[in-house]
mmCIF file of C-alpha atoms in Angstrom:
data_model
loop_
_atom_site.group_PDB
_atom_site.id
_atom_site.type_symbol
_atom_site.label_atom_id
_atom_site.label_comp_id
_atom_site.label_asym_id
_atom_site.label_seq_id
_atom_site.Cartn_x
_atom_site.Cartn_y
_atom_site.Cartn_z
ATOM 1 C CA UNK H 1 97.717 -85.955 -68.338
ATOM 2 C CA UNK H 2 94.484 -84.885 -69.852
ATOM 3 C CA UNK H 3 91.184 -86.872 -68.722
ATOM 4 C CA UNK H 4 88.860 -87.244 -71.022
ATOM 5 C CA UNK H 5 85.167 -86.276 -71.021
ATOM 6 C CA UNK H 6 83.190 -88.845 -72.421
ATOM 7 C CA UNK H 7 79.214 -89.030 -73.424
ATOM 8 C CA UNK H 8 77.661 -91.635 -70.377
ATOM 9 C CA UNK H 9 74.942 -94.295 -70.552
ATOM 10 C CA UNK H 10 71.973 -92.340 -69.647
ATOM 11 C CA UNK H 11 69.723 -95.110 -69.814
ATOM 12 C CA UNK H 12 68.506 -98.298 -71.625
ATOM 13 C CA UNK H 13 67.719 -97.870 -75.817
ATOM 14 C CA UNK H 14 69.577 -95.118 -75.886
ATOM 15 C CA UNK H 15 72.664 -95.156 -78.371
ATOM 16 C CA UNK H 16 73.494 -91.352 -78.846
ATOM 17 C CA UNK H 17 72.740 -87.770 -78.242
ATOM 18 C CA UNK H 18 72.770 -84.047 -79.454
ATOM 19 C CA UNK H 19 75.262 -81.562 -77.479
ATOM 20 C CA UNK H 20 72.503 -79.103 -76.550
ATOM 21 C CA UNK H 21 74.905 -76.538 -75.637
ATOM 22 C CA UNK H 22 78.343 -76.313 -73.398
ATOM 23 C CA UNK H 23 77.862 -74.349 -70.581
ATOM 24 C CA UNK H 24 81.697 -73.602 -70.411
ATOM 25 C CA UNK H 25 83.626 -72.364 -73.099
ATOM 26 C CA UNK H 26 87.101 -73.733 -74.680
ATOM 27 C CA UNK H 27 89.892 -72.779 -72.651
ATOM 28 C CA UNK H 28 88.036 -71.549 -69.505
ATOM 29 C CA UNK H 29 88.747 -73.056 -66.068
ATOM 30 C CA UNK H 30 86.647 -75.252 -64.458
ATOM 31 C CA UNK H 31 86.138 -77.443 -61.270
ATOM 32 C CA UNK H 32 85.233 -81.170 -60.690
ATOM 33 C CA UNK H 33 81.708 -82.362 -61.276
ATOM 34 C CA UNK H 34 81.140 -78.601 -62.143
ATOM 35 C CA UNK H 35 78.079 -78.460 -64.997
ATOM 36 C CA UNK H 36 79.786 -78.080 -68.353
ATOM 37 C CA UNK H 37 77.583 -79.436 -71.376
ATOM 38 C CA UNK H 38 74.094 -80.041 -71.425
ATOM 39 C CA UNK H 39 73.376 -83.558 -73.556
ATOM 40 C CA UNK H 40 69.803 -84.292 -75.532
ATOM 41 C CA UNK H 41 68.409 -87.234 -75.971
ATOM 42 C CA UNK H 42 65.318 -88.483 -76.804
ATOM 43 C CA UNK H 43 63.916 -88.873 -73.299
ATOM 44 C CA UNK H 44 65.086 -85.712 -71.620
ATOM 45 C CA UNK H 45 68.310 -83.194 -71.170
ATOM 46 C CA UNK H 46 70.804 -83.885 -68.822
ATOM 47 C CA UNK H 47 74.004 -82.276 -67.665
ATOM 48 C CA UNK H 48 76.905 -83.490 -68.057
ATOM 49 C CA UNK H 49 79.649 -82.864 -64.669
ATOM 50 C CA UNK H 50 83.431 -82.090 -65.501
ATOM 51 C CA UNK H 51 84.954 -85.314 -64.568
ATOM 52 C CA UNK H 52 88.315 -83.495 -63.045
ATOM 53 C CA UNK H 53 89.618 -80.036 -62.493
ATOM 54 C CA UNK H 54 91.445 -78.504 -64.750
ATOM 55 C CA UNK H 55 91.496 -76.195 -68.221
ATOM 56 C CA UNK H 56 88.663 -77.688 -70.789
ATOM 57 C CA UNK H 57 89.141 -78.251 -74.380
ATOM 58 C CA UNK H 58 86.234 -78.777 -76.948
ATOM 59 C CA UNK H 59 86.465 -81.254 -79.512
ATOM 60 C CA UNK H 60 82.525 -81.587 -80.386
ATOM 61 C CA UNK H 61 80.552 -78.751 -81.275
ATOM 62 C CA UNK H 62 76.653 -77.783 -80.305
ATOM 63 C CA UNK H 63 74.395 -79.281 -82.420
ATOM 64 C CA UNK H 64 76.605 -82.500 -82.741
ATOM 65 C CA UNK H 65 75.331 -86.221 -82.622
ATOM 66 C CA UNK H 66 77.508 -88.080 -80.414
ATOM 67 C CA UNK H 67 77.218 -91.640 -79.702
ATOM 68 C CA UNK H 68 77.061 -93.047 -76.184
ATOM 69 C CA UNK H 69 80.668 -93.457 -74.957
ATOM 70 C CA UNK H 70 82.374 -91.239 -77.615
ATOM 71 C CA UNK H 71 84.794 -88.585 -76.938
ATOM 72 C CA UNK H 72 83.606 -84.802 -76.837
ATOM 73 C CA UNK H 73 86.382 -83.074 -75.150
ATOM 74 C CA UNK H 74 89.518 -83.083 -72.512
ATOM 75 C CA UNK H 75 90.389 -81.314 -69.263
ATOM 76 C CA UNK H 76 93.932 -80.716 -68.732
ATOM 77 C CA UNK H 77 94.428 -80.569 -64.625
ATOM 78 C CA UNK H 78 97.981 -78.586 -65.707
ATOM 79 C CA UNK H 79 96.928 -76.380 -68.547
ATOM 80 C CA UNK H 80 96.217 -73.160 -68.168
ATOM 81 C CA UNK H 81 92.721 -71.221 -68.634
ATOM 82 C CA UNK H 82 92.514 -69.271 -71.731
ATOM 83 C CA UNK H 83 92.344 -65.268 -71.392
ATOM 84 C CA UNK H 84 89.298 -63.877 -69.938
ATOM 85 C CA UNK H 85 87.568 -62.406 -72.796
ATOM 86 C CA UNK H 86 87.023 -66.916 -73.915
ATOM 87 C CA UNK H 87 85.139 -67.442 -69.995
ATOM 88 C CA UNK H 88 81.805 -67.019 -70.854
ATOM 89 C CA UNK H 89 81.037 -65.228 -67.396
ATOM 90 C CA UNK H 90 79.924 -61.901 -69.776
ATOM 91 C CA UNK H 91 80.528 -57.898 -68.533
ATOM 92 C CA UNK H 92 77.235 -56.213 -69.211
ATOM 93 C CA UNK H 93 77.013 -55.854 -72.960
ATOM 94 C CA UNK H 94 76.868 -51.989 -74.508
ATOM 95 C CA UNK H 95 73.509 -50.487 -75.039
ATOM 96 C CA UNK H 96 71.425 -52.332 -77.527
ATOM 97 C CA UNK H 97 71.088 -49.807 -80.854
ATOM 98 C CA UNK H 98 67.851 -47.507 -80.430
ATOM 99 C CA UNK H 99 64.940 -49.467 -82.418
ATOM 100 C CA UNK H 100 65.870 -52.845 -79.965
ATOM 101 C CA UNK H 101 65.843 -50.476 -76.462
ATOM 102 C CA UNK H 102 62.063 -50.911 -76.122
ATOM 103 C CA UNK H 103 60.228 -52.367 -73.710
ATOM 104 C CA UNK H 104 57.225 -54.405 -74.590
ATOM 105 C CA UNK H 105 54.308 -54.096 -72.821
ATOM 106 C CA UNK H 106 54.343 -55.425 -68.881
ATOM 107 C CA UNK H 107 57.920 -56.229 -68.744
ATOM 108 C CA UNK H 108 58.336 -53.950 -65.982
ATOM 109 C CA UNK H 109 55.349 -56.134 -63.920
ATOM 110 C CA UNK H 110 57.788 -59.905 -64.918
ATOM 111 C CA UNK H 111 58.497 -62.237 -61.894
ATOM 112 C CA UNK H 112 61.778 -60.711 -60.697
ATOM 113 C CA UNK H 113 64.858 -63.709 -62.157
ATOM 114 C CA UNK H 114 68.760 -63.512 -61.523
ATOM 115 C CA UNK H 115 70.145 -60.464 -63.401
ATOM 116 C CA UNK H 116 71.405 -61.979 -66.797
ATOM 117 C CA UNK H 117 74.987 -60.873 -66.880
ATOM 118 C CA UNK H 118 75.229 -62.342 -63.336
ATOM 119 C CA UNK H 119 75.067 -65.984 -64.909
ATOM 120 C CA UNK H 120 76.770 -67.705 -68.112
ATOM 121 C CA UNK H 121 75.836 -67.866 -71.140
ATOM 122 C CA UNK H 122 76.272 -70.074 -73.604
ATOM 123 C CA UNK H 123 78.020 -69.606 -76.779
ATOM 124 C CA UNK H 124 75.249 -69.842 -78.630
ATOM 125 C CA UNK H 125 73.626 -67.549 -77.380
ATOM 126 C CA UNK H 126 75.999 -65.402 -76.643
ATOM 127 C CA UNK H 127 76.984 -64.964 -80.301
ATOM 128 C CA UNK H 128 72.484 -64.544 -80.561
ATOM 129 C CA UNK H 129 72.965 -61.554 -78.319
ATOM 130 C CA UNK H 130 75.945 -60.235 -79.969
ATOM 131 C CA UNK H 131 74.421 -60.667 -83.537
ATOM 132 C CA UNK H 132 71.106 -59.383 -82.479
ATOM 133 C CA UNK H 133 72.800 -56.032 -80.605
ATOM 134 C CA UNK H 134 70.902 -56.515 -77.186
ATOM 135 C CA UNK H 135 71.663 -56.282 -73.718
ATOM 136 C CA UNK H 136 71.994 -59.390 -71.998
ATOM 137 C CA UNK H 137 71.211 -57.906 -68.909
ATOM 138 C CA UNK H 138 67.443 -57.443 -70.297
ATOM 139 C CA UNK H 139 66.988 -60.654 -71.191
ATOM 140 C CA UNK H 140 65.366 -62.408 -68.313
ATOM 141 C CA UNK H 141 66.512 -65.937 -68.043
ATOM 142 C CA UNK H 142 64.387 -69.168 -67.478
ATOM 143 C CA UNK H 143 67.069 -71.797 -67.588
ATOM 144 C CA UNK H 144 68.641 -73.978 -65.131
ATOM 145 C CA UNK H 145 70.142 -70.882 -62.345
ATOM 146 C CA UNK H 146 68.786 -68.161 -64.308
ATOM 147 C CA UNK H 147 70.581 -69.125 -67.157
ATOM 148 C CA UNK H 148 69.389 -67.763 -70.470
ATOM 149 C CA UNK H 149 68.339 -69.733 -73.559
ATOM 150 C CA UNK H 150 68.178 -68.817 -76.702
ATOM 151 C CA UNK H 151 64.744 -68.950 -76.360
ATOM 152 C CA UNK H 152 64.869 -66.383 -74.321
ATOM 153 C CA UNK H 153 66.628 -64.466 -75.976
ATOM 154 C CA UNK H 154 64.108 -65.114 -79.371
ATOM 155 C CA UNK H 155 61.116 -64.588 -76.650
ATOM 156 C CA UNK H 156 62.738 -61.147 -75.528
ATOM 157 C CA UNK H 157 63.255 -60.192 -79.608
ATOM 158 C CA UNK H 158 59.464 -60.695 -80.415
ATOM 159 C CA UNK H 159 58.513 -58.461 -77.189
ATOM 160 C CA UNK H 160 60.951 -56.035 -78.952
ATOM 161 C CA UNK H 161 59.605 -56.335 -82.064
ATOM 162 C CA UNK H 162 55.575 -55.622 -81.210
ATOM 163 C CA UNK H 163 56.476 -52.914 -78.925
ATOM 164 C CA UNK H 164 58.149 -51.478 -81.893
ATOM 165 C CA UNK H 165 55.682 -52.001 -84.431
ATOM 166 C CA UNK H 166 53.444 -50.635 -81.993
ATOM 167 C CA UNK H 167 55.222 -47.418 -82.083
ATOM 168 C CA UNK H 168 55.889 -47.409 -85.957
ATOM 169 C CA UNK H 169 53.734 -45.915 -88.833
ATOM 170 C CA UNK H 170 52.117 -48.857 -89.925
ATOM 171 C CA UNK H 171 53.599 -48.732 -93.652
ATOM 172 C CA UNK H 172 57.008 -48.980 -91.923
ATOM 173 C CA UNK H 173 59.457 -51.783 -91.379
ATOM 174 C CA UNK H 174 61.186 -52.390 -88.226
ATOM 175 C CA UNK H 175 65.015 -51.641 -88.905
ATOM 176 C CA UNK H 176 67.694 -54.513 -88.444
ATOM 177 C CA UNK H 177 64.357 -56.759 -87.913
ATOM 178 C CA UNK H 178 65.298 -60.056 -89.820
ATOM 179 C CA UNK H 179 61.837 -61.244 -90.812
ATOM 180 C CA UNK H 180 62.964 -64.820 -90.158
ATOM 181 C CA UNK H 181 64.739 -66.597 -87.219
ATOM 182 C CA UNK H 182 66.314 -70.244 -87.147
ATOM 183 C CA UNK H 183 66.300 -71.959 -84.228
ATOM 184 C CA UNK H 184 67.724 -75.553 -84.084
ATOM 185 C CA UNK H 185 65.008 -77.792 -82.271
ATOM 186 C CA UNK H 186 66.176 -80.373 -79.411
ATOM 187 C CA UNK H 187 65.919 -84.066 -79.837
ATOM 188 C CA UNK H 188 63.181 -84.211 -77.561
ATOM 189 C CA UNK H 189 61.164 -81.403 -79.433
ATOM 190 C CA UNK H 190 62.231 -83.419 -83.000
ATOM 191 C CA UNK H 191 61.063 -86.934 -81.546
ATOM 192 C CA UNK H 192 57.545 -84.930 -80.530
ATOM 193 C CA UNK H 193 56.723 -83.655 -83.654
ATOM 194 C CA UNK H 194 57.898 -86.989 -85.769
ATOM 195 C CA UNK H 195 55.192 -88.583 -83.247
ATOM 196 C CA UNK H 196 52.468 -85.796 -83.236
ATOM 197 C CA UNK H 197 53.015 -86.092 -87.416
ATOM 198 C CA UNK H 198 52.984 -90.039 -86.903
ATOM 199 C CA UNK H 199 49.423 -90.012 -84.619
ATOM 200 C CA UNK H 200 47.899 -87.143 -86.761
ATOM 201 C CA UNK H 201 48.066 -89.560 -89.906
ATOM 202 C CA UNK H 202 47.470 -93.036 -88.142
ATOM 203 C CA UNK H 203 44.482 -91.687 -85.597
ATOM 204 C CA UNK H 204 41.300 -89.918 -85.869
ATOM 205 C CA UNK H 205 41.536 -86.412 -85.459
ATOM 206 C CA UNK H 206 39.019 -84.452 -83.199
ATOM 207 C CA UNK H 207 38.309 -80.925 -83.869
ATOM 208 C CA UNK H 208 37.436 -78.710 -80.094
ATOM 209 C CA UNK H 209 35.031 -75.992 -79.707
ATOM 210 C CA UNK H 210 35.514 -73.115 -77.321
ATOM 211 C CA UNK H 211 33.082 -70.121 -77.033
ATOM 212 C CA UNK H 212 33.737 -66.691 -76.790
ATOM 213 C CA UNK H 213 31.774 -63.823 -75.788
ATOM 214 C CA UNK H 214 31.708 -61.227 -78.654
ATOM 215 C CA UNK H 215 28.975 -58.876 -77.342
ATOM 216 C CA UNK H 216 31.638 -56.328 -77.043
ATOM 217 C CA UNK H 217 33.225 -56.309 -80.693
ATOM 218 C CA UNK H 218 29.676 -56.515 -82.225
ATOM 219 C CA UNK H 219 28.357 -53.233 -79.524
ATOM 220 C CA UNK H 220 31.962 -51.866 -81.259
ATOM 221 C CA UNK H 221 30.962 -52.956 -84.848
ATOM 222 C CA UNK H 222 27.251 -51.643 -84.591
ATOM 223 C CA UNK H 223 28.297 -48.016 -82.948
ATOM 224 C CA UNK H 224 30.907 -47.214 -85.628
ATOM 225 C CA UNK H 225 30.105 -49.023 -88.811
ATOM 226 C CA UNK H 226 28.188 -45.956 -90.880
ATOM 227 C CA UNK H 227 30.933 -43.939 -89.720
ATOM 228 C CA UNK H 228 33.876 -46.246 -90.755
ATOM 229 C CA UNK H 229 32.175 -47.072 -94.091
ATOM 230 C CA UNK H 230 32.087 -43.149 -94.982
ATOM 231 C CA UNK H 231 35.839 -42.670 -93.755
ATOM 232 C CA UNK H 232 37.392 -45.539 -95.564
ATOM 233 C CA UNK H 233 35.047 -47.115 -98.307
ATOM 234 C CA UNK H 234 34.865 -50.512 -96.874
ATOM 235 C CA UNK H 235 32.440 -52.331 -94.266
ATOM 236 C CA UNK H 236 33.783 -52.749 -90.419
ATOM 237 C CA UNK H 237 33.532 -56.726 -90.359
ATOM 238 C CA UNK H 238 34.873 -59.066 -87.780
ATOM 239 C CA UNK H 239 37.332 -60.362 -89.737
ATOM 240 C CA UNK H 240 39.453 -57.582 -88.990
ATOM 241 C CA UNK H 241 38.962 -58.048 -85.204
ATOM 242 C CA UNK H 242 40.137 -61.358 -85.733
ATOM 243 C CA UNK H 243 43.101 -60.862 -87.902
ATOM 244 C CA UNK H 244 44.323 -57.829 -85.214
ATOM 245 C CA UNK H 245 43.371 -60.391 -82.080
ATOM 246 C CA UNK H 246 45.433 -63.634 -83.981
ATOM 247 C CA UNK H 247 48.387 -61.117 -84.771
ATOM 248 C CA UNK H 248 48.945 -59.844 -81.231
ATOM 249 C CA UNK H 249 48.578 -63.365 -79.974
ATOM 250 C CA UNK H 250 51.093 -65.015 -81.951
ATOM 251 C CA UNK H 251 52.727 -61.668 -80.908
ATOM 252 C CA UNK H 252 53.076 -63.022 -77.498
ATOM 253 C CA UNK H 253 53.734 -66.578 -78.718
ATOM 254 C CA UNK H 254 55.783 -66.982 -81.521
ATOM 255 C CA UNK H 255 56.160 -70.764 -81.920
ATOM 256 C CA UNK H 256 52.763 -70.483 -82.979
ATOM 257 C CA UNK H 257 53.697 -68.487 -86.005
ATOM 258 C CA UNK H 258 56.547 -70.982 -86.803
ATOM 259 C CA UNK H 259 57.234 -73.545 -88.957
ATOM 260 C CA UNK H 260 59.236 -76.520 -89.342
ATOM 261 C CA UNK H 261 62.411 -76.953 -91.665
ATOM 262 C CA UNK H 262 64.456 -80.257 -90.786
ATOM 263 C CA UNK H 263 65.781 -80.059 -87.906
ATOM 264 C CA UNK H 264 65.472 -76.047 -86.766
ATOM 265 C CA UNK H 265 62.017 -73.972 -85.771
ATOM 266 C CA UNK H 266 61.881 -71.353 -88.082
ATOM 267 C CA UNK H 267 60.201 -68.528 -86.381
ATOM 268 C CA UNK H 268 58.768 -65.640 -88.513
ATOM 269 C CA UNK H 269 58.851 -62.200 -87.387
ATOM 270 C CA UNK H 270 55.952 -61.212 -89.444
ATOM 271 C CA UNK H 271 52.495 -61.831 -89.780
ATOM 272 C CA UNK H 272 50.887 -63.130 -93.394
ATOM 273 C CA UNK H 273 47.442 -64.091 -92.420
ATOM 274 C CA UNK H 274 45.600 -67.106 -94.688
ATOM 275 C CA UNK H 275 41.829 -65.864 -94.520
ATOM 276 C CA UNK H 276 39.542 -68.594 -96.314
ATOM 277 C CA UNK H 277 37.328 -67.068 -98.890
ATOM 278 C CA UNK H 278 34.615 -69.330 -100.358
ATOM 279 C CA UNK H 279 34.171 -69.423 -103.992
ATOM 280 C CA UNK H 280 32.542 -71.403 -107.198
ATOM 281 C CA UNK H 281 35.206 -73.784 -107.262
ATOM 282 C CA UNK H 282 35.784 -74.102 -103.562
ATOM 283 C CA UNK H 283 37.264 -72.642 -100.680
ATOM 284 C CA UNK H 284 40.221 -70.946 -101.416
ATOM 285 C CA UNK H 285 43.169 -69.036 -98.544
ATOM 286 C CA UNK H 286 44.523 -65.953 -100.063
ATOM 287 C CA UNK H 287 47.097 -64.506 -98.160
ATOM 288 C CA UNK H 288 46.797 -60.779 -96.086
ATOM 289 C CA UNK H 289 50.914 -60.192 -95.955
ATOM 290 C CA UNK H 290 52.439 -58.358 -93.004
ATOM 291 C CA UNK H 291 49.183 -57.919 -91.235
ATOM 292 C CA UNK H 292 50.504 -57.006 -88.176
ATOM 293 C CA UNK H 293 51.514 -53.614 -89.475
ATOM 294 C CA UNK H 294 48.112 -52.957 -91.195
ATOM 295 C CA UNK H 295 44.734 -50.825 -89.619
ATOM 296 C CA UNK H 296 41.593 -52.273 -89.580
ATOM 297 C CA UNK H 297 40.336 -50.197 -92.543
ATOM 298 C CA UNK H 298 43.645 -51.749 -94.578
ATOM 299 C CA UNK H 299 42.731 -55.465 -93.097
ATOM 300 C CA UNK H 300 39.047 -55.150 -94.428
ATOM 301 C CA UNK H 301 40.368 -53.913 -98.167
ATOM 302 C CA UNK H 302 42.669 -56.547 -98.096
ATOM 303 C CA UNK H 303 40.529 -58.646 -97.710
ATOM 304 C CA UNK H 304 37.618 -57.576 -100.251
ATOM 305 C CA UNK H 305 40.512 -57.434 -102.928
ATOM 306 C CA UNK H 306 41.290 -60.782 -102.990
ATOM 307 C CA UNK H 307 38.054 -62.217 -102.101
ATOM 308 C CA UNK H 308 37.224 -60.651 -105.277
ATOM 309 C CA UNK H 309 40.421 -61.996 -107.075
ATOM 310 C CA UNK H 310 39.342 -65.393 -106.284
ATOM 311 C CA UNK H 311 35.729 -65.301 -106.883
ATOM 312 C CA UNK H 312 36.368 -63.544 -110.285
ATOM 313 C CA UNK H 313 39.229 -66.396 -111.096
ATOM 314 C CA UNK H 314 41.961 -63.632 -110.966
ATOM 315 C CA UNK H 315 43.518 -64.811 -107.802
ATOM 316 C CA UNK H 316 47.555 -66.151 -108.442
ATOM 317 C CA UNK H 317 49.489 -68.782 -107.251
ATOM 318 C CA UNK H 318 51.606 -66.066 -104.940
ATOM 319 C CA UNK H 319 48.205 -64.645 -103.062
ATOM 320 C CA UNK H 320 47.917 -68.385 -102.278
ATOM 321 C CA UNK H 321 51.518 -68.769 -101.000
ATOM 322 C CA UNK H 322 53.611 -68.924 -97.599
ATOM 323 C CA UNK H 323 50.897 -67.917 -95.260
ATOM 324 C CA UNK H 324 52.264 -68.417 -91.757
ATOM 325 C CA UNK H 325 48.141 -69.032 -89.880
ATOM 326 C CA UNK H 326 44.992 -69.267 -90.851
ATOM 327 C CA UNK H 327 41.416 -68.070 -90.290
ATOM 328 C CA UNK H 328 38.682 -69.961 -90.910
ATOM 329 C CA UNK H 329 35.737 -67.153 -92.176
ATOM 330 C CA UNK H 330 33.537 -67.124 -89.494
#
């Protein structure tokens, strides 16, 4: 007879959860108390232990809000485990297609973590691998065991994405890049940003200060602005310096280049800088698009154009549009 798996009290206030992700798939094999969904709540994550042996069956999806007590699956002690290709122990995947094959910078110097296709993955992100064309086995994992998350997996893209871009003409699109990635957020994550919005309108906001030491971009600036004004037409300013520093940064974190759409993290593989240009009317923040592909020289004429579209009221509602961080002008 099967015995159900059912969704436990995991503490007081607490009426339901999100299925994070199963860490079993339907039809594979299992053992008793053996680690087989992962349950969000508000509070924190918890795992969720097969309550027999047996074959499991999944009747709740990832993603799904399940109330306390409810029903999410079965384990059939007599049924038999689905073929091997459904376990979600993976065989190395192929080699990832060419543009996706390189390394970002000081991967090779990483703490050393279990080899990826020596844990499980998840669905989820196993159909993120598949979809993306990557090798697991590059993907080093920070979860529970060395299991890998998917964002891991959207950690390891990024890397792959700047090392490209690094290595393209700068006029040149990453192939297969998608310029956007969705991402469903966790309760926890959800409940953090409904309170950070909640504080943010109900308590004064402080502003912090932090210094940094530019003596070496302005010894940079001085030795090589007559020359860079002859090459290219345009003044060396340190706006460019800190469009290139914010681009490489979000480089190496992208939730900071993210945004928020319901319930998912939307995280942009691109960079369209807001730079705030004072004018007549105001301050205005005209959009540099896919700065992270641009030189300085391009960054500085971007710049001068539409600091001249807005002061000469020529500036459009699209230069004003979907910039994804912003610079204050120094």
């Amino acid at each position: 007879m099967a015995v159900a798996i059912t969704i436990p009290s995991v503490g007081e206030s607490i009426s339901e959860g999100t299925i994070g992700r199963w860490l079993k798939s339907d039809g594979a094999a299992v053992k008793a108390n053996e680690p087989i969904l992962e349950l969000e709540t508000d509070k924190a994550t918890q795992e969720i232990v097969a309550p027999a042996a047996g074959t499991l069956s999944i009747t709740a999806k990832e993603g799904a809000k399940v109330a306390i007590g409810s029903v999410v699956g079965h384990i059939d002690p007599a049924g038999k485990p689905a073929p091997a290709k459904a376990n979600p122990q993976p065989a190395k995947a192929g080699p990832a297609p060419k543009p996706k094959e390189v390394k970002a910078a000081g991967e090779a110097n990483a703490p050393a973590r279990p080899p990826a296709a020596d844990v499980p993955l998840s669905p989820a992100v196993r159909q993120l691998v598949r979809d993306e064309g990557i090798d697991a086995a590059q993907v080093p994992g920070t979860g529970r065991g060395g299991r890998i998350t998917k964002e891991d997996v959207l950690a390891h893209l990024a890397n792959i994405q700047g090392a490209n871009n690094d290595h393209q003409p700068s006029n040149e699109t990453a192939p297969t890049q998608p310029r956007e990635t969705r991402q469903r957020m966790t309760t926890i994550r959800q409940r953090i940003g409904e309170r950070l919005l909640a504080a943010q309108q109900n308590a004064a906001i402080l502003t912090t200060f932090n210094e940094a030491d530019m003596s070496a971009v302005m010894a940079l600036r001085t030795k090589y602005k007559e020359a860079f004004q002859k090459k290219h037409g345009v003044g060396l300013g340190f706006m460019s310096f800190f469009v290139k520093a914010v681009t490489e940064a979000v480089k190496a974190f992208p939730s900071v280049n993210a945004r928020i759409d319901g319930n998912e993290i939307v995280y942009h593989n691109y960079c369209d800088i807001g730079v705030a240009v004072s004018t007549e009317k105001g301050l205005m923040v005209p959009v540099l698009r896919n700065a992270e592909r641009l030189s300085f020289a391009a960054v500085e004429k971007g710049i001068v154009e539409l600091a001249n579209k807005a002061r000469d009221n020529k500036i459009s509602v699209q230069d004003l549009q979907g910039g994804t961080f912003t610079i204050t002008n120094g």
